PDB file of C-alpha atoms and ligand atoms in Angstrom:
ATOM      1  CA  MET A 163       0.000   0.000   0.000  1.00 54.00           C
ATOM      2  CA  SER A 164       1.413   3.464  -0.813  1.00 52.00           C
ATOM      3  CA  ASP A 165       2.583   5.473   2.227  1.00 59.00           C
ATOM      4  CA  ALA A 166       0.125   8.296   1.598  1.00 72.00           C
ATOM      5  CA  TYR A 167      -2.853   5.975   1.608  1.00 82.00           C
ATOM      6  CA  THR A 168      -5.361   6.302   4.443  1.00 88.00           C
ATOM      7  CA  PRO A 169      -8.017   3.572   4.501  1.00 90.00           C
ATOM      8  CA  VAL A 170     -11.588   4.760   4.104  1.00 91.00           C
ATOM      9  CA  TYR A 171     -12.757   1.904   6.333  1.00 90.00           C
ATOM     10  CA  PRO A 172     -10.124   1.550   9.072  1.00 84.00           C
ATOM     11  CA  HIS A 173      -9.794  -2.129   9.840  1.00 85.00           C
ATOM     12  CA  GLN A 174      -8.408  -3.474  13.107  1.00 85.00           C
ATOM     13  CA  PRO A 175      -6.405  -6.435  11.755  1.00 84.00           C
ATOM     14  CA  LEU A 176      -7.518  -9.812  13.032  1.00 87.00           C
ATOM     15  CA  GLY A 177      -4.144 -11.504  12.576  1.00 87.00           C
ATOM     16  CA  GLY A 178      -3.671 -12.102   8.858  1.00 95.00           C
ATOM     17  CA  LEU A 179      -6.856 -14.127   8.326  1.00 97.00           C
ATOM     18  CA  LEU A 180      -6.256 -14.142   4.556  1.00 98.00           C
ATOM     19  CA  LYS A 181      -2.460 -14.381   4.504  1.00 97.00           C
ATOM     20  CA  GLY A 182      -1.341 -16.125   1.295  1.00 97.00           C
ATOM     21  CA  LYS A 183      -4.840 -15.892  -0.227  1.00 98.00           C
ATOM     22  CA  ARG A 184      -5.728 -14.274  -3.536  1.00 98.00           C
ATOM     23  CA  ALA A 185      -9.037 -12.505  -4.132  1.00 99.00           C
ATOM     24  CA  LEU A 186     -10.660 -11.293  -7.332  1.00 99.00           C
ATOM     25  CA  VAL A 187     -12.971  -8.390  -6.467  1.00 99.00           C
ATOM     26  CA  THR A 188     -15.722  -7.149  -8.791  1.00 98.00           C
ATOM     27  CA  GLY A 189     -17.999  -4.172  -8.161  1.00 98.00           C
ATOM     28  CA  VAL A 190     -15.772  -1.369  -6.925  1.00 98.00           C
ATOM     29  CA  ALA A 191     -17.220   1.871  -8.345  1.00 98.00           C
ATOM     30  CA  ASN A 192     -15.834   4.295  -5.772  1.00 98.00           C
ATOM     31  CA  ASP A 193     -14.719   4.390  -2.150  1.00 97.00           C
ATOM     32  CA  ARG A 194     -18.315   4.069  -0.894  1.00 97.00           C
ATOM     33  CA  SER A 195     -18.752   0.738  -2.674  1.00 98.00           C
ATOM     34  CA  ILE A 196     -19.309  -2.296  -0.490  1.00 98.00           C
ATOM     35  CA  ALA A 197     -16.637  -3.991  -2.612  1.00 98.00           C
ATOM     36  CA  TRP A 198     -14.148  -1.296  -1.598  1.00 98.00           C
ATOM     37  CA  ALA A 199     -14.678  -1.897   2.117  1.00 98.00           C
ATOM     38  CA  ILE A 200     -14.254  -5.632   1.480  1.00 98.00           C
ATOM     39  CA  SER A 201     -11.065  -4.960  -0.508  1.00 98.00           C
ATOM     40  CA  GLU A 202      -9.558  -2.853   2.262  1.00 97.00           C
ATOM     41  CA  ALA A 203     -10.338  -5.483   4.889  1.00 97.00           C
ATOM     42  CA  PHE A 204      -9.022  -8.338   2.713  1.00 98.00           C
ATOM     43  CA  HIS A 205      -5.850  -6.362   2.017  1.00 97.00           C
ATOM     44  CA  ALA A 206      -5.354  -5.619   5.723  1.00 96.00           C
ATOM     45  CA  GLU A 207      -5.735  -9.362   6.428  1.00 97.00           C
ATOM     46  CA  GLY A 208      -2.946 -10.200   3.992  1.00 97.00           C
ATOM     47  CA  ALA A 209      -4.788 -11.070   0.755  1.00 98.00           C
ATOM     48  CA  GLU A 210      -3.396 -10.264  -2.658  1.00 98.00           C
ATOM     49  CA  LEU A 211      -6.038  -8.560  -4.835  1.00 98.00           C
ATOM     50  CA  ALA A 212      -7.157  -8.207  -8.442  1.00 98.00           C
ATOM     51  CA  PHE A 213     -10.049  -6.005  -9.567  1.00 98.00           C
ATOM     52  CA  THR A 214     -12.526  -5.730 -12.421  1.00 98.00           C
ATOM     53  CA  TYR A 215     -14.618  -2.752 -13.576  1.00 98.00           C
ATOM     54  CA  PRO A 216     -17.090  -2.391 -16.468  1.00 98.00           C
ATOM     55  CA  GLY A 217     -15.979  -0.054 -19.249  1.00 98.00           C
ATOM     56  CA  GLU A 218     -13.504   2.759 -19.781  1.00 97.00           C
ATOM     57  CA  ALA A 219     -15.538   5.483 -18.071  1.00 98.00           C
ATOM     58  CA  MET A 220     -15.786   3.442 -14.862  1.00 98.00           C
ATOM     59  CA  GLY A 221     -12.114   2.513 -15.245  1.00 98.00           C
ATOM     60  CA  ARG A 222     -11.053   6.157 -15.054  1.00 98.00           C
ATOM     61  CA  ARG A 223     -12.487   6.285 -11.530  1.00 97.00           C
ATOM     62  CA  VAL A 224     -11.684   2.766 -10.381  1.00 98.00           C
ATOM     63  CA  ILE A 225      -8.089   2.320 -11.561  1.00 98.00           C
ATOM     64  CA  PRO A 226      -6.512   5.130  -9.457  1.00 98.00           C
ATOM     65  CA  LEU A 227      -8.488   3.984  -6.398  1.00 98.00           C
ATOM     66  CA  ALA A 228      -7.708   0.276  -6.841  1.00 98.00           C
ATOM     67  CA  LYS A 229      -3.992   0.973  -7.307  1.00 98.00           C
ATOM     68  CA  GLN A 230      -3.839   2.075  -3.665  1.00 97.00           C
ATOM     69  CA  LEU A 231      -4.094  -1.580  -2.617  1.00 98.00           C
ATOM     70  CA  ASP A 232      -1.275  -2.809  -4.909  1.00 98.00           C
ATOM     71  CA  PRO A 233      -3.398  -5.198  -6.989  1.00 98.00           C
ATOM     72  CA  VAL A 234      -1.829  -7.663  -9.432  1.00 98.00           C
ATOM     73  CA  ALA A 235      -4.344  -6.669 -12.130  1.00 98.00           C
ATOM     74  CA  ILE A 236      -7.214  -4.225 -12.790  1.00 98.00           C
ATOM     75  CA  LEU A 237      -9.264  -5.561 -15.692  1.00 98.00           C
ATOM     76  CA  ASP A 238     -12.120  -4.227 -17.809  1.00 98.00           C
ATOM     77  CA  CYS A 239     -15.048  -6.651 -17.600  1.00 98.00           C
ATOM     78  CA  ASP A 240     -18.688  -5.956 -18.363  1.00 98.00           C
ATOM     79  CA  VAL A 241     -20.347  -9.072 -16.931  1.00 98.00           C
ATOM     80  CA  SER A 242     -23.254  -8.895 -19.371  1.00 98.00           C
ATOM     81  CA  LYS A 243     -20.853 -10.035 -22.137  1.00 98.00           C
ATOM     82  CA  ASP A 244     -19.540 -13.601 -22.241  1.00 98.00           C
ATOM     83  CA  GLU A 245     -16.578 -12.613 -24.415  1.00 98.00           C
ATOM     84  CA  GLU A 246     -15.479 -10.012 -21.823  1.00 98.00           C
ATOM     85  CA  ILE A 247     -15.649 -12.577 -19.030  1.00 98.00           C
ATOM     86  CA  GLU A 248     -13.604 -14.982 -21.143  1.00 98.00           C
ATOM     87  CA  ARG A 249     -11.003 -12.330 -22.003  1.00 98.00           C
ATOM     88  CA  THR A 250     -10.767 -11.136 -18.382  1.00 98.00           C
ATOM     89  CA  PHE A 251     -10.024 -14.592 -17.002  1.00 98.00           C
ATOM     90  CA  ALA A 252      -7.551 -15.289 -19.846  1.00 98.00           C
ATOM     91  CA  GLU A 253      -5.719 -12.053 -18.937  1.00 98.00           C
ATOM     92  CA  LEU A 254      -5.809 -12.909 -15.247  1.00 98.00           C
ATOM     93  CA  LYS A 255      -4.285 -16.300 -16.015  1.00 98.00           C
ATOM     94  CA  ARG A 256      -1.097 -14.561 -17.172  1.00 98.00           C
ATOM     95  CA  THR A 257      -0.568 -13.429 -13.559  1.00 97.00           C
ATOM     96  CA  TRP A 258      -2.412 -15.963 -11.430  1.00 98.00           C
ATOM     97  CA  ASP A 259      -2.658 -19.702 -12.111  1.00 97.00           C
ATOM     98  CA  ARG A 260      -4.951 -19.964  -9.098  1.00 98.00           C
ATOM     99  CA  PHE A 261      -6.907 -17.764  -6.753  1.00 98.00           C
ATOM    100  CA  ASP A 262      -8.996 -18.442  -3.659  1.00 98.00           C
ATOM    101  CA  ILE A 263     -11.793 -15.895  -3.415  1.00 99.00           C
ATOM    102  CA  LEU A 264     -14.299 -14.336  -5.803  1.00 99.00           C
ATOM    103  CA  VAL A 265     -16.252 -11.303  -4.594  1.00 99.00           C
ATOM    104  CA  HIS A 266     -19.387 -10.656  -6.658  1.00 99.00           C
ATOM    105  CA  SER A 267     -20.614  -7.190  -5.699  1.00 98.00           C
ATOM    106  CA  ILE A 268     -22.558  -6.265  -8.813  1.00 98.00           C
ATOM    107  CA  GLY A 269     -26.084  -5.022  -9.245  1.00 98.00           C
ATOM    108  CA  TYR A 270     -27.874  -3.082 -11.945  1.00 97.00           C
ATOM    109  CA  ALA A 271     -31.468  -2.266 -12.900  1.00 97.00           C
ATOM    110  CA  PRO A 272     -32.703   0.474 -15.242  1.00 97.00           C
ATOM    111  CA  ARG A 273     -33.608   3.479 -13.099  1.00 95.00           C
ATOM    112  CA  GLU A 274     -37.199   3.700 -14.432  1.00 96.00           C
ATOM    113  CA  ALA A 275     -37.855   0.172 -13.120  1.00 97.00           C
ATOM    114  CA  LEU A 276     -37.009   1.296  -9.572  1.00 95.00           C
ATOM    115  CA  ASP A 277     -39.604   4.030  -9.325  1.00 93.00           C
ATOM    116  CA  GLY A 278     -43.304   3.240  -9.297  1.00 94.00           C
ATOM    117  CA  ARG A 279     -45.699   0.310  -9.238  1.00 96.00           C
ATOM    118  CA  PHE A 280     -44.002  -3.032  -9.994  1.00 98.00           C
ATOM    119  CA  THR A 281     -46.785  -4.002 -12.404  1.00 98.00           C
ATOM    120  CA  ASP A 282     -46.400  -0.824 -14.427  1.00 98.00           C
ATOM    121  CA  VAL A 283     -42.647  -0.252 -14.543  1.00 98.00           C
ATOM    122  CA  THR A 284     -41.306  -3.790 -15.071  1.00 98.00           C
ATOM    123  CA  SER A 285     -40.742  -4.017 -18.824  1.00 98.00           C
ATOM    124  CA  ARG A 286     -39.452  -7.183 -20.508  1.00 98.00           C
ATOM    125  CA  GLU A 287     -36.171  -5.379 -21.207  1.00 98.00           C
ATOM    126  CA  ALA A 288     -35.795  -4.133 -17.602  1.00 98.00           C
ATOM    127  CA  TRP A 289     -36.410  -7.701 -16.375  1.00 98.00           C
ATOM    128  CA  ARG A 290     -33.897  -9.151 -18.844  1.00 98.00           C
ATOM    129  CA  ILE A 291     -31.050  -6.770 -18.109  1.00 98.00           C
ATOM    130  CA  THR A 292     -31.559  -6.774 -14.332  1.00 98.00           C
ATOM    131  CA  MET A 293     -31.606 -10.578 -14.163  1.00 98.00           C
ATOM    132  CA  ASP A 294     -28.631 -10.845 -16.496  1.00 98.00           C
ATOM    133  CA  VAL A 295     -26.320  -8.351 -14.766  1.00 98.00           C
ATOM    134  CA  SER A 296     -27.444  -8.848 -11.177  1.00 98.00           C
ATOM    135  CA  ALA A 297     -28.071 -12.625 -11.013  1.00 99.00           C
ATOM    136  CA  TYR A 298     -26.839 -14.592 -14.030  1.00 99.00           C
ATOM    137  CA  SER A 299     -23.419 -12.948 -13.723  1.00 99.00           C
ATOM    138  CA  LEU A 300     -22.851 -14.854 -10.454  1.00 99.00           C
ATOM    139  CA  VAL A 301     -23.204 -18.132 -12.333  1.00 99.00           C
ATOM    140  CA  ALA A 302     -21.038 -16.954 -15.244  1.00 99.00           C
ATOM    141  CA  LEU A 303     -18.247 -15.575 -13.016  1.00 99.00           C
ATOM    142  CA  THR A 304     -18.263 -18.604 -10.715  1.00 99.00           C
ATOM    143  CA  ARG A 305     -17.992 -20.914 -13.745  1.00 98.00           C
ATOM    144  CA  ALA A 306     -15.016 -18.890 -15.022  1.00 98.00           C
ATOM    145  CA  ALA A 307     -13.378 -18.847 -11.562  1.00 98.00           C
ATOM    146  CA  ARG A 308     -13.747 -22.589 -10.974  1.00 98.00           C
ATOM    147  CA  PRO A 309     -10.612 -23.703 -12.921  1.00 98.00           C
ATOM    148  CA  PHE A 310      -8.585 -21.287 -10.769  1.00 98.00           C
ATOM    149  CA  MET A 311      -9.740 -23.079  -7.605  1.00 98.00           C
ATOM    150  CA  PRO A 312      -8.462 -26.675  -7.979  1.00 98.00           C
ATOM    151  CA  GLU A 313      -8.171 -27.132  -4.224  1.00 97.00           C
ATOM    152  CA  GLY A 314     -11.250 -25.174  -3.298  1.00 98.00           C
ATOM    153  CA  GLY A 315     -12.225 -21.572  -2.780  1.00 98.00           C
ATOM    154  CA  SER A 316     -14.889 -19.188  -1.625  1.00 98.00           C
ATOM    155  CA  VAL A 317     -17.378 -17.098  -3.581  1.00 99.00           C
ATOM    156  CA  VAL A 318     -19.386 -14.363  -1.909  1.00 99.00           C
ATOM    157  CA  CYS A 319     -22.136 -12.186  -3.394  1.00 99.00           C
ATOM    158  CA  LEU A 320     -24.299  -9.336  -2.119  1.00 98.00           C
ATOM    159  CA  SER A 321     -28.039  -9.518  -1.684  1.00 98.00           C
ATOM    160  CA  TYR A 322     -30.786  -7.509  -0.011  1.00 98.00           C
ATOM    161  CA  TYR A 323     -33.989  -8.162   1.960  1.00 98.00           C
ATOM    162  CA  GLY A 324     -36.037  -7.201  -1.111  1.00 98.00           C
ATOM    163  CA  ALA A 325     -35.306 -10.772  -2.277  1.00 98.00           C
ATOM    164  CA  GLU A 326     -37.492 -12.143   0.543  1.00 98.00           C
ATOM    165  CA  LYS A 327     -40.145  -9.525   1.205  1.00 97.00           C
ATOM    166  CA  VAL A 328     -41.618  -6.620  -0.711  1.00 97.00           C
ATOM    167  CA  VAL A 329     -39.661  -3.373  -0.419  1.00 94.00           C
ATOM    168  CA  SER A 330     -41.279  -0.378  -2.148  1.00 93.00           C
ATOM    169  CA  ASN A 331     -39.570   0.627  -5.407  1.00 94.00           C
ATOM    170  CA  TYR A 332     -36.970  -2.175  -5.171  1.00 95.00           C
ATOM    171  CA  ASN A 333     -39.191  -3.958  -7.705  1.00 97.00           C
ATOM    172  CA  VAL A 334     -37.374  -6.055 -10.330  1.00 98.00           C
ATOM    173  CA  MET A 335     -34.133  -5.818  -8.351  1.00 98.00           C
ATOM    174  CA  GLY A 336     -35.866  -7.791  -5.575  1.00 98.00           C
ATOM    175  CA  VAL A 337     -36.790 -10.459  -8.111  1.00 98.00           C
ATOM    176  CA  ALA A 338     -33.164 -10.568  -9.315  1.00 98.00           C
ATOM    177  CA  LYS A 339     -31.882 -10.838  -5.732  1.00 98.00           C
ATOM    178  CA  ALA A 340     -34.240 -13.783  -5.153  1.00 99.00           C
ATOM    179  CA  ALA A 341     -32.658 -15.425  -8.227  1.00 99.00           C
ATOM    180  CA  LEU A 342     -29.197 -14.526  -6.920  1.00 99.00           C
ATOM    181  CA  GLU A 343     -29.904 -16.173  -3.549  1.00 99.00           C
ATOM    182  CA  ALA A 344     -31.330 -19.289  -5.209  1.00 99.00           C
ATOM    183  CA  SER A 345     -28.300 -19.426  -7.530  1.00 99.00           C
ATOM    184  CA  THR A 346     -26.060 -19.205  -4.461  1.00 99.00           C
ATOM    185  CA  ARG A 347     -27.674 -22.400  -3.135  1.00 99.00           C
ATOM    186  CA  TYR A 348     -27.519 -24.252  -6.467  1.00 99.00           C
ATOM    187  CA  LEU A 349     -23.861 -23.282  -6.991  1.00 99.00           C
ATOM    188  CA  ALA A 350     -23.019 -24.228  -3.396  1.00 99.00           C
ATOM    189  CA  GLU A 351     -24.494 -27.701  -3.810  1.00 98.00           C
ATOM    190  CA  ASP A 352     -22.897 -28.209  -7.196  1.00 98.00           C
ATOM    191  CA  LEU A 353     -19.398 -27.033  -6.254  1.00 98.00           C
ATOM    192  CA  GLY A 354     -19.275 -28.252  -2.671  1.00 98.00           C
ATOM    193  CA  GLN A 355     -17.703 -31.520  -3.838  1.00 98.00           C
ATOM    194  CA  GLU A 356     -14.800 -29.394  -5.149  1.00 98.00           C
ATOM    195  CA  ASN A 357     -14.474 -27.597  -1.805  1.00 98.00           C
ATOM    196  CA  ILE A 358     -15.734 -24.368  -3.363  1.00 98.00           C
ATOM    197  CA  ARG A 359     -18.076 -22.568  -0.977  1.00 99.00           C
ATOM    198  CA  VAL A 360     -20.682 -20.088  -2.230  1.00 99.00           C
ATOM    199  CA  ASN A 361     -22.466 -17.687   0.105  1.00 99.00           C
ATOM    200  CA  ALA A 362     -24.458 -14.467   0.021  1.00 99.00           C
ATOM    201  CA  ILE A 363     -24.512 -11.532   2.411  1.00 99.00           C
ATOM    202  CA  SER A 364     -27.864  -9.815   2.708  1.00 98.00           C
ATOM    203  CA  ALA A 365     -26.800  -6.300   3.676  1.00 98.00           C
ATOM    204  CA  GLY A 366     -28.933  -3.576   5.191  1.00 97.00           C
ATOM    205  CA  PRO A 367     -29.333  -0.329   3.208  1.00 97.00           C
ATOM    206  CA  LEU A 368     -26.173   1.722   2.585  1.00 97.00           C
ATOM    207  CA  LYS A 369     -25.631   4.991   0.732  1.00 94.00           C
ATOM    208  CA  THR A 370     -23.750   3.901  -2.387  1.00 95.00           C
ATOM    209  CA  LEU A 371     -23.921   4.659  -6.093  1.00 92.00           C
ATOM    210  CA  ALA A 372     -26.191   1.667  -6.776  1.00 89.00           C
ATOM    211  CA  ALA A 373     -28.515   2.619  -3.914  1.00 89.00           C
ATOM    212  CA  ALA A 374     -28.847   6.177  -5.245  1.00 84.00           C
ATOM    213  CA  GLY A 375     -31.009   4.758  -8.059  1.00 76.00           C
ATOM    214  CA  ILE A 376     -33.633   3.478  -5.624  1.00 78.00           C
ATOM    215  CA  LYS A 377     -36.425   5.949  -4.897  1.00 80.00           C
ATOM    216  CA  GLY A 378     -37.043   6.654  -1.200  1.00 84.00           C
ATOM    217  CA  MET A 379     -33.598   5.480  -0.033  1.00 85.00           C
ATOM    218  CA  ARG A 380     -33.151   8.406   2.360  1.00 87.00           C
ATOM    219  CA  THR A 381     -36.482   7.734   4.089  1.00 90.00           C
ATOM    220  CA  MET A 382     -35.661   4.037   4.290  1.00 89.00           C
ATOM    221  CA  LEU A 383     -32.343   4.749   6.021  1.00 93.00           C
ATOM    222  CA  ALA A 384     -34.015   7.025   8.579  1.00 93.00           C
ATOM    223  CA  GLU A 385     -36.816   4.525   9.280  1.00 92.00           C
ATOM    224  CA  ASN A 386     -34.379   1.674   9.507  1.00 92.00           C
ATOM    225  CA  ALA A 387     -32.192   3.457  12.035  1.00 94.00           C
ATOM    226  CA  ALA A 388     -35.257   3.909  14.252  1.00 95.00           C
ATOM    227  CA  LYS A 389     -36.783   0.447  13.857  1.00 95.00           C
ATOM    228  CA  THR A 390     -34.123  -2.268  13.528  1.00 97.00           C
ATOM    229  CA  PRO A 391     -33.618  -4.371  16.669  1.00 97.00           C
ATOM    230  CA  LEU A 392     -30.198  -2.748  17.096  1.00 97.00           C
ATOM    231  CA  ARG A 393     -31.736   0.723  16.427  1.00 97.00           C
ATOM    232  CA  ARG A 394     -29.073   1.665  13.906  1.00 97.00           C
ATOM    233  CA  ASN A 395     -28.020   1.311  10.291  1.00 97.00           C
ATOM    234  CA  ILE A 396     -25.132  -0.846   9.232  1.00 97.00           C
ATOM    235  CA  SER A 397     -21.866   0.345   7.660  1.00 97.00           C
ATOM    236  CA  GLN A 398     -19.717  -0.900   4.796  1.00 98.00           C
ATOM    237  CA  GLU A 399     -17.208  -2.226   7.388  1.00 97.00           C
ATOM    238  CA  ASP A 400     -19.900  -4.499   8.832  1.00 98.00           C
ATOM    239  CA  VAL A 401     -20.332  -6.148   5.450  1.00 98.00           C
ATOM    240  CA  ALA A 402     -16.563  -6.388   4.994  1.00 98.00           C
ATOM    241  CA  ARG A 403     -16.243  -8.222   8.320  1.00 97.00           C
ATOM    242  CA  ALA A 404     -18.946 -10.708   7.318  1.00 98.00           C
ATOM    243  CA  ALA A 405     -17.137 -11.276   4.006  1.00 98.00           C
ATOM    244  CA  LEU A 406     -13.937 -11.936   5.948  1.00 98.00           C
ATOM    245  CA  TYR A 407     -15.737 -14.556   8.002  1.00 98.00           C
ATOM    246  CA  LEU A 408     -17.258 -16.259   4.966  1.00 98.00           C
ATOM    247  CA  CYS A 409     -14.061 -16.182   2.868  1.00 98.00           C
ATOM    248  CA  SER A 410     -11.550 -17.209   5.554  1.00 98.00           C
ATOM    249  CA  GLU A 411     -10.985 -20.362   7.598  1.00 96.00           C
ATOM    250  CA  LEU A 412     -13.530 -18.997  10.077  1.00 96.00           C
ATOM    251  CA  GLY A 413     -16.324 -19.922   7.685  1.00 98.00           C
ATOM    252  CA  ARG A 414     -14.855 -23.156   6.384  1.00 96.00           C
ATOM    253  CA  ASN A 415     -17.992 -25.260   6.804  1.00 98.00           C
ATOM    254  CA  VAL A 416     -20.456 -22.604   5.767  1.00 98.00           C
ATOM    255  CA  THR A 417     -21.896 -22.774   2.266  1.00 99.00           C
ATOM    256  CA  GLY A 418     -25.137 -21.930   0.475  1.00 98.00           C
ATOM    257  CA  GLU A 419     -25.918 -19.479   3.273  1.00 98.00           C
ATOM    258  CA  VAL A 420     -27.536 -16.056   3.123  1.00 98.00           C
ATOM    259  CA  LEU A 421     -26.009 -14.184   6.033  1.00 98.00           C
ATOM    260  CA  HIS A 422     -28.006 -11.136   7.108  1.00 98.00           C
ATOM    261  CA  VAL A 423     -25.919  -8.138   8.099  1.00 98.00           C
ATOM    262  CA  ASP A 424     -28.805  -5.758   8.674  1.00 98.00           C
ATOM    263  CA  ALA A 425     -28.928  -4.829  12.379  1.00 98.00           C
ATOM    264  CA  GLY A 426     -31.651  -7.490  12.673  1.00 98.00           C
ATOM    265  CA  GLN A 427     -34.160  -5.926  10.286  1.00 97.00           C
ATOM    266  CA  ASN A 428     -35.153  -9.210   8.658  1.00 98.00           C
ATOM    267  CA  ILE A 429     -36.478 -10.780  11.873  1.00 97.00           C
ATOM    268  CA  LEU A 430     -39.209  -8.184  12.342  1.00 96.00           C
ATOM    269  CA  GLY A 431     -42.891  -8.960  11.908  1.00 94.00           C
ATOM    270  CA  VAL A 432     -45.374  -6.661  13.555  1.00 91.00           C
ATOM    271  CA  VAL A 433     -43.607  -4.982  16.458  1.00 90.00           C
ATOM    272  CA  SER A 434     -44.806  -2.266  18.810  1.00 83.00           C
ATOM    273  CA  MET A 435     -42.262   0.532  19.031  1.00 72.00           C
ATOM    274  CA  GLY A 436     -43.515   1.626  22.468  1.00 64.00           C
TER     275      GLY A 436
HETATM  276  P1  NAD B  96     -21.915   0.263  -6.117  1.00 81.50           P
HETATM  277  O1  NAD B  96     -22.620   1.125  -7.111  1.00 81.50           O
HETATM  278  O2  NAD B  96     -20.718   0.821  -5.475  1.00 81.50           O
HETATM  279  O3  NAD B  96     -21.563  -1.158  -6.764  1.00 81.50           O
HETATM  280  C1  NAD B  96     -22.324  -1.745  -7.807  1.00 81.50           C
HETATM  281  C2  NAD B  96     -21.310  -2.218  -8.814  1.00 81.50           C
HETATM  282  O4  NAD B  96     -21.935  -2.972  -9.872  1.00 81.50           O
HETATM  283  C3  NAD B  96     -20.548  -1.069  -9.484  1.00 81.50           C
HETATM  284  O5  NAD B  96     -19.169  -1.177  -9.189  1.00 81.50           O
HETATM  285  C4  NAD B  96     -20.800  -1.281 -10.957  1.00 81.50           C
HETATM  286  O6  NAD B  96     -19.669  -0.990 -11.767  1.00 81.50           O
HETATM  287  C5  NAD B  96     -21.112  -2.785 -10.986  1.00 81.50           C
HETATM  288  N1  NAD B  96     -21.778  -3.158 -12.237  1.00 81.50           N
HETATM  289  C6  NAD B  96     -22.993  -2.721 -12.699  1.00 81.50           C
HETATM  290  N2  NAD B  96     -23.209  -3.238 -13.928  1.00 81.50           N
HETATM  291  C7  NAD B  96     -22.131  -4.014 -14.230  1.00 81.50           C
HETATM  292  C8  NAD B  96     -21.755  -4.798 -15.351  1.00 81.50           C
HETATM  293  N3  NAD B  96     -22.565  -4.908 -16.438  1.00 81.50           N
HETATM  294  N4  NAD B  96     -20.577  -5.444 -15.336  1.00 81.50           N
HETATM  295  C9  NAD B  96     -19.753  -5.367 -14.256  1.00 81.50           C
HETATM  296  N5  NAD B  96     -20.043  -4.632 -13.156  1.00 81.50           N
HETATM  297  C10 NAD B  96     -21.229  -3.957 -13.159  1.00 81.50           C
HETATM  298  O7  NAD B  96     -23.033  -0.088  -5.017  1.00 81.50           O
HETATM  299  P2  NAD B  96     -23.031  -1.146  -3.823  1.00 81.50           P
HETATM  300  O8  NAD B  96     -24.174  -0.737  -2.968  1.00 81.50           O
HETATM  301  O9  NAD B  96     -21.683  -1.276  -3.231  1.00 81.50           O
HETATM  302  O10 NAD B  96     -23.466  -2.494  -4.564  1.00 81.50           O
HETATM  303  C11 NAD B  96     -22.732  -3.682  -4.486  1.00 81.50           C
HETATM  304  C12 NAD B  96     -23.683  -4.866  -4.321  1.00 81.50           C
HETATM  305  O11 NAD B  96     -24.296  -4.784  -3.043  1.00 81.50           O
HETATM  306  C13 NAD B  96     -24.820  -4.932  -5.341  1.00 81.50           C
HETATM  307  O12 NAD B  96     -25.076  -6.277  -5.657  1.00 81.50           O
HETATM  308  C14 NAD B  96     -25.983  -4.356  -4.550  1.00 81.50           C
HETATM  309  O13 NAD B  96     -27.242  -4.761  -5.061  1.00 81.50           O
HETATM  310  C15 NAD B  96     -25.682  -4.977  -3.190  1.00 81.50           C
HETATM  311  N6  NAD B  96     -26.379  -4.388  -2.041  1.00 81.50           N
HETATM  312  C16 NAD B  96     -26.370  -3.043  -1.836  1.00 81.50           C
HETATM  313  C17 NAD B  96     -27.042  -2.513  -0.747  1.00 81.50           C
HETATM  314  C18 NAD B  96     -27.090  -1.024  -0.512  1.00 81.50           C
HETATM  315  O14 NAD B  96     -27.975  -0.547   0.198  1.00 81.50           O
HETATM  316  N7  NAD B  96     -26.155  -0.244  -1.054  1.00 81.50           N
HETATM  317  C19 NAD B  96     -27.708  -3.367   0.161  1.00 81.50           C
HETATM  318  C20 NAD B  96     -27.683  -4.739  -0.069  1.00 81.50           C
HETATM  319  C21 NAD B  96     -27.015  -5.237  -1.176  1.00 81.50           C
END
């Protein structure tokens, strides 16, 4: 790490939990990204990193940021294109013959599908692109990562409560997260025999670029802080710590799991706030 670098998410090292491990991280857009907090924590725990970003415009922002953590590669990969996934892993192979961890921190839905009544705003095209980028990409990336994990590995992806219950305006993204969580279980069963674990973290709401597209996010954060069992919102560091657990020896017999990091929000039914 360069001397001038100050972590955005200060991490109290836990003793080199990922020493000697290699992690491919997708989904860093800026320093508020969940993937960035995970990257900082993984780096602090001794992991070697590689990053992907989709397209040149995103690259201009991501490359200077990612360089702060001394990655072995920063590769352009739009996960909606098979040929880009193929090229990315071929390029990575020049540096790494194996790696241990894949972080899938990718989500996208057209903005107009995240504002209004689900029945009205969910076009065939919005459904297709949201499912493709936000859910199918987990399957495609895991398939591409598999040959790099001959002795096993860990894949972690990011989900949200809208997969389980209705969250206003989350709409087709909730449907895609349900598919992502189901894919996590199918991949976990399929790849368990190869000692590859696949898990999801269902994170509480966080102010990030992706979340900015969801109408009513500010109100949701305020309501959440008042109503969750822990009476607070979560932070990016909380998600990073859960990823550390799932991707290190600490989580070695955990697979196919959806781990809620949401200050307890998902356990609530009808609760008096008195
Ligand atoms: P973010 O905007 O920082 O990250 C989303 C990432 O998806 C970006 O880096 C973007 O480049 C990437 N992406 C979008 N389309 C892509 C494509 N075609 N190819 C490759 N990458 C693409 O926001 P975030 O909140 O850190 O989101 C990360 C993950 O966490 C997403 O899956 C999101 O749904 C999930 N999540 C977010 C919240 C929240 O409240 N912010 C809560 C739970 C889960």
